[in-house]
Amino acid sequence: MTRTLLLLCLMLPQFIFAQSAPKLRHQSAEFEVGSFVLNGKTIYTRDAVFQRQIQDTTYYQLGKLSLAFWPEKAAGEYQKYALRFDNNNPNDTLTLENVVPFGVNEERTYMTGLGKHGLSRTHLFRPGQKPVNVIVPDNAWHLGYADAKTNNGQNYCALARRVAWNQKIQRRRFETILLPGGTTTYQFWIMPYRGDWQEGLRRMFQEQYLFDLEGQQFDETLYQRPDLQWIRKTYAMHLIMAWDKDFYDPQTQKYRYEDFLKKAKTLYGGDEVVGIWPNWPMLGLDQRNQWDMYRALPGGLKSLKQLAEMGRKKYQTKFFISYNPWDESTRWVDHHTGMTEMIEAISADGVVLDTEGKSTPERQAAADKVRPGVIMYSEGMAVPRDMPGIVSGRVHNALYYPPLLNLNKFIRPDFAIFRVAELYLEPIRREYALSMFNGYGTEVNQFRPGHPNWVEDDYRFWGRTLRVLRENAAVFSQKQYVPLWPSQRDSIYINQWPGVEKTLFTLFCLQPAGYRGPLFETPVKSGYHLVDLWNHEELKPTEKNGKWAVTADLEAFSQKWLGTNNEGAVGAIAVLPNVLQVERRGDVLSFSAVRGQEIRIWSGHPAYDQTPKVYKIAFQQIALHKVFEHPEGKFVIQLFDQGELLDERVIMVETGMARLISQKATFFPSKSIPAGMVPIPAGNFRMKVKYGDDFIPNPREYPQEELPIPGFLMDKHPVTNAQFAQFLLQSKYRPKDTSNFLRHWQGGKIRKGQEQFPVIYVSYEDAQAYARWAGKRLPTEMEWQYAAQTSDLREWPWSKDAQVKREQQVITETLTVSKLQVDSTLCNTGNGKLYPVGAYPKGANPHGLEDLVGCVWQMTNDLYSNGTNQYLILKGGSYYLPASSWWYVEGGPRELNYTQKLMRIAPGFERNGTTGFRCVR
């Protein structure tokens, strides 16, 4: 239990003097003043010894340190106090740090320093979890924060900041060095909050701006200007020196700026901003000022303007110039006048403020005179009191290996932040990942030379993070942002970004092995679904007590990268409204949306070096094999409105899945029944098939429901040699590829006695040509099987209860063979001899169709593609039955629902001695 002595009481403070332990009370609530570290030792204010009280100020002694404590005037919901530390020892120097209101306590959330890092010691401590290194404003690295709860369950939060000092101290980033006679004062602000611990943090950081603007209203003028709001949706920036070969090639004496922009588009979607820097470290070599350095570039300001306009028009990239406020000794031009002239001459879209962490109204006015929407972009990150005067800034690269969580984003989510990353030193995926995790952009600073061979791979990774940011930009500027959403794994961190219609969760993982499993919960939302936007997978969460249990899939990374700028894995999960309607049946994809601007469909994961198919939102159907080169695997269907992702659906198409790619030919109605055809009445049909070898997958996606089949006519027998000869005579048909065409004929004529034999050695194209000439078409597999099986779904033509002995043998996972024993008076049982059609009248089905089995394999119209090869569907079996091995095609008579493939290469290959066809009308 944390030791306590001085306590803070909230709301209406009442200071009660007590020599042992003065307390601040409000009803039953009381809180410790806090703790601090002195010369490396943590001390609680209960250890202080009362000395005296003068009016509202109480004095204490704590070893060599004297304390003075008093209430201060405050407004609003918060109460305010001051604690002064005095070093009255004439001989000792004291080091004061880690001042924490309420005192450090493992049972509460608090924030203070940890370790001895020179730039980033501030950590957020949460009960039962590892401390998280955080970024805070540059004037508040020393801050202390904590929350506490009263016995009746009321939550309070408190902030401590160093606000005053005398000349006998040394102010450092995290410590105060108290020389003899030195004094420094910390102020404490305390206020109630409701909800989870993040809401206490929100009150101090987001609502009160860390009291940087105490007593003032935040001036929203710049943030409300529509012309400046574009920077909020900007996430990729490069700063390049003018002598970089990516900008200008001194050998060819040509600008390479467009080449750079073009390549960037395919790697990471391009830059929204590129800044060109022609001054430092060359400024001061002669009398030229910073603006003269731009004028001196090849082609002068006219060429720079052309480059700026080209970038905006062709690549949607804006052009920034730089400003050096320290340039006072070169050729004098009023700085604001010079900035105005340069912005106008180049048509610049922004100004990089070198060495500055803030801007001024005069600088913004200098830009506004000549061009709307010009952004002031500071080298440092604006502290809260300076944020009203500027809308963008940087997380400086001086902070190497930056802390995981940037609380500047929490202070003002619509302030455009860019983390500065450098290419030359090492792979930097952590930089890109943390920018996405924190919901802001990255400035790739190319000032130092070096483009290692890993850069392009890193750029592609950056592109994946940028896609998440760009397509969900609306949520990243919302004040409802919740940092460090509860995670079920301590080394996996989550930020929640609630939006108007969707909610996004960004994830950052420090487990080298990666992670796949339950990670967090979120309230169930009717009419919504969950999508993993990093892996592009629809999630199926379990539901319990009104919450979804959400799983995550985070990639592994090499353990050697831990502690470097290349560590970690990243993820993004979205709660999206059910706006897209998507359905796939076989090869046909149907989609529509009730609102939005466009639907994009990707084969595989979206990527900047790929191009999606783009459609309007009205109901549409597409055949995947006709639209995509590889119509299998993952398809991502996204709905957008003005570049913002509204919904996403993901479908998987089985690899090697057979897709029907043929279309039924025009149906030729007939008022009478032509000779040789029989009527097939209309009816309903639920199709079921069986097949033999499945090494090359057979069609799977037959309709599962019963379908209506219109009536039609079908040839009583397979097409004969005589009928085909008549076709050739009248049509003068001759195939382009004559290989094996009518090979069984002799000298182009039918062998004597075979006129009524089924025609064989014909291809799919040959059969279709005959059908068109005859005013008919090839039947689909469903039509053939419907006509053959009749309404009682018989397996053999002659009887619903046909007794056929069957012996099945499983050969492999994809092959099961059947040995059949069929009555030889009903069909050819596979004796290897072809015969005239109509030779087995007892084998006819109730419609009068003959030679359905054991005659020739009969081609259907159905042509399938699996993305690798194509095949036709054959039905009925044939007169030929090879028997010495199970690896042969299972010939002989086959069941009416049996499906056989005919692999397609060329017409000459598929023409064979056992395949013919019959037609329908």
mmCIF file of N, CA, C and O in Angstrom, residues 238-244 246-247 255 257 260 273-279 294 297 304 307 318-323 352 447:
data_model
loop_
_atom_site.group_PDB
_atom_site.id
_atom_site.type_symbol
_atom_site.label_atom_id
_atom_site.label_comp_id
_atom_site.label_asym_id
_atom_site.label_seq_id
_atom_site.Cartn_x
_atom_site.Cartn_y
_atom_site.Cartn_z
ATOM 1 N N HIS A 238 8.124 13.466 -49.005
ATOM 2 C CA HIS A 238 9.577 13.395 -49.126
ATOM 3 C C HIS A 238 10.149 14.805 -49.045
ATOM 4 O O HIS A 238 9.596 15.737 -49.662
ATOM 5 N N LEU A 239 11.215 14.965 -48.288
ATOM 6 C CA LEU A 239 12.015 16.181 -48.356
ATOM 7 C C LEU A 239 13.328 15.815 -49.031
ATOM 8 O O LEU A 239 14.028 14.900 -48.587
ATOM 9 N N ILE A 240 13.637 16.537 -50.109
ATOM 10 C CA ILE A 240 14.780 16.197 -50.948
ATOM 11 C C ILE A 240 15.620 17.448 -51.167
ATOM 12 O O ILE A 240 15.084 18.534 -51.447
ATOM 13 N N MET A 241 16.901 17.298 -51.051
ATOM 14 C CA MET A 241 17.788 18.412 -51.371
ATOM 15 C C MET A 241 17.876 18.589 -52.883
ATOM 16 O O MET A 241 17.779 17.618 -53.637
ATOM 17 N N ALA A 242 18.056 19.832 -53.296
ATOM 18 C CA ALA A 242 18.017 20.136 -54.725
ATOM 19 C C ALA A 242 19.117 19.431 -55.497
ATOM 20 O O ALA A 242 18.998 19.240 -56.713
ATOM 21 N N TRP A 243 20.208 19.034 -54.829
ATOM 22 C CA TRP A 243 21.304 18.353 -55.514
ATOM 23 C C TRP A 243 21.182 16.836 -55.461
ATOM 24 O O TRP A 243 22.085 16.123 -55.866
ATOM 25 N N ASP A 244 20.060 16.348 -54.969
ATOM 26 C CA ASP A 244 19.800 14.907 -54.976
ATOM 27 C C ASP A 244 19.504 14.471 -56.410
ATOM 28 O O ASP A 244 18.723 15.107 -57.119
ATOM 29 N N ASP A 246 17.638 12.253 -57.449
ATOM 30 C CA ASP A 246 16.219 12.004 -57.680
ATOM 31 C C ASP A 246 15.491 13.260 -58.130
ATOM 32 O O ASP A 246 14.394 13.171 -58.691
ATOM 33 N N PHE A 247 16.104 14.426 -57.877
ATOM 34 C CA PHE A 247 15.496 15.679 -58.308
ATOM 35 C C PHE A 247 16.145 16.212 -59.585
ATOM 36 O O PHE A 247 15.455 16.599 -60.536
ATOM 37 N N TYR A 255 16.169 17.585 -65.126
ATOM 38 C CA TYR A 255 15.393 17.272 -63.930
ATOM 39 C C TYR A 255 14.867 15.840 -64.019
ATOM 40 O O TYR A 255 14.384 15.398 -65.066
ATOM 41 N N TYR A 257 12.660 14.818 -61.583
ATOM 42 C CA TYR A 257 11.571 14.889 -60.612
ATOM 43 C C TYR A 257 10.378 14.033 -61.043
ATOM 44 O O TYR A 257 9.805 13.290 -60.231
ATOM 45 N N PHE A 260 10.984 10.376 -60.487
ATOM 46 C CA PHE A 260 10.843 10.051 -59.067
ATOM 47 C C PHE A 260 9.372 9.899 -58.688
ATOM 48 O O PHE A 260 8.986 8.933 -58.017
ATOM 49 N N VAL A 273 3.086 15.081 -50.887
ATOM 50 C CA VAL A 273 3.911 16.286 -50.802
ATOM 51 C C VAL A 273 5.367 15.917 -51.072
ATOM 52 O O VAL A 273 5.846 14.888 -50.585
ATOM 53 N N VAL A 274 6.051 16.761 -51.833
ATOM 54 C CA VAL A 274 7.513 16.710 -51.929
ATOM 55 C C VAL A 274 8.030 18.122 -51.654
ATOM 56 O O VAL A 274 7.549 19.099 -52.240
ATOM 57 N N GLY A 275 8.982 18.201 -50.749
ATOM 58 C CA GLY A 275 9.617 19.480 -50.457
ATOM 59 C C GLY A 275 11.028 19.514 -51.024
ATOM 60 O O GLY A 275 11.775 18.539 -50.880
ATOM 61 N N ILE A 276 11.387 20.611 -51.668
ATOM 62 C CA ILE A 276 12.717 20.766 -52.267
ATOM 63 C C ILE A 276 13.510 21.774 -51.458
ATOM 64 O O ILE A 276 13.039 22.878 -51.157
ATOM 65 N N TRP A 277 14.768 21.413 -51.153
ATOM 66 C CA TRP A 277 15.618 22.144 -50.201
ATOM 67 C C TRP A 277 16.939 22.506 -50.892
ATOM 68 O O TRP A 277 17.819 21.670 -51.013
ATOM 69 N N PRO A 278 17.106 23.783 -51.306
ATOM 70 C CA PRO A 278 18.335 24.158 -52.013
ATOM 71 C C PRO A 278 19.296 25.027 -51.201
ATOM 72 O O PRO A 278 20.273 25.550 -51.752
ATOM 73 N N ASN A 279 19.026 25.201 -49.897
ATOM 74 C CA ASN A 279 19.804 26.199 -49.144
ATOM 75 C C ASN A 279 20.826 25.535 -48.212
ATOM 76 O O ASN A 279 21.936 25.245 -48.631
ATOM 77 N N TYR A 294 16.856 29.326 -54.723
ATOM 78 C CA TYR A 294 15.826 28.772 -55.614
ATOM 79 C C TYR A 294 15.964 29.352 -57.018
ATOM 80 O O TYR A 294 15.839 28.636 -58.019
ATOM 81 N N LEU A 297 18.572 27.662 -59.310
ATOM 82 C CA LEU A 297 18.401 26.290 -59.812
ATOM 83 C C LEU A 297 18.191 26.308 -61.324
ATOM 84 O O LEU A 297 17.713 27.307 -61.885
ATOM 85 N N LEU A 304 10.848 25.591 -61.873
ATOM 86 C CA LEU A 304 10.300 25.049 -60.635
ATOM 87 C C LEU A 304 8.773 25.096 -60.644
ATOM 88 O O LEU A 304 8.111 24.165 -60.179
ATOM 89 N N LEU A 307 7.530 22.280 -62.731
ATOM 90 C CA LEU A 307 7.617 21.015 -62.011
ATOM 91 C C LEU A 307 6.493 20.903 -60.982
ATOM 92 O O LEU A 307 5.874 19.841 -60.826
ATOM 93 N N LYS A 318 1.809 17.739 -54.134
ATOM 94 C CA LYS A 318 1.986 19.164 -53.899
ATOM 95 C C LYS A 318 3.465 19.475 -53.666
ATOM 96 O O LYS A 318 4.261 18.588 -53.343
ATOM 97 N N PHE A 319 3.813 20.754 -53.793
ATOM 98 C CA PHE A 319 5.213 21.190 -53.829
ATOM 99 C C PHE A 319 5.475 22.141 -52.665
ATOM 100 O O PHE A 319 4.811 23.174 -52.533
ATOM 101 N N PHE A 320 6.419 21.781 -51.789
ATOM 102 C CA PHE A 320 6.791 22.620 -50.649
ATOM 103 C C PHE A 320 8.160 23.249 -50.890
ATOM 104 O O PHE A 320 9.037 22.639 -51.505
ATOM 105 N N ILE A 321 8.301 24.461 -50.385
ATOM 106 C CA ILE A 321 9.608 25.111 -50.345
ATOM 107 C C ILE A 321 10.028 25.227 -48.881
ATOM 108 O O ILE A 321 9.258 24.901 -47.980
ATOM 109 N N SER A 322 11.253 25.685 -48.654
ATOM 110 C CA SER A 322 11.749 25.797 -47.280
ATOM 111 C C SER A 322 11.962 27.262 -46.903
ATOM 112 O O SER A 322 12.153 28.118 -47.765
ATOM 113 N N TYR A 323 11.917 27.494 -45.587
ATOM 114 C CA TYR A 323 12.171 28.839 -45.058
ATOM 115 C C TYR A 323 13.161 28.735 -43.902
ATOM 116 O O TYR A 323 12.975 27.929 -42.989
ATOM 117 N N VAL A 352 8.270 24.648 -45.435
ATOM 118 C CA VAL A 352 8.910 23.948 -44.323
ATOM 119 C C VAL A 352 9.642 24.993 -43.483
ATOM 120 O O VAL A 352 10.541 25.683 -43.972
ATOM 121 N N PHE A 447 17.850 13.817 -46.949
ATOM 122 C CA PHE A 447 18.977 14.744 -46.923
ATOM 123 C C PHE A 447 20.316 14.006 -46.892
ATOM 124 O O PHE A 447 21.241 14.358 -47.603
#
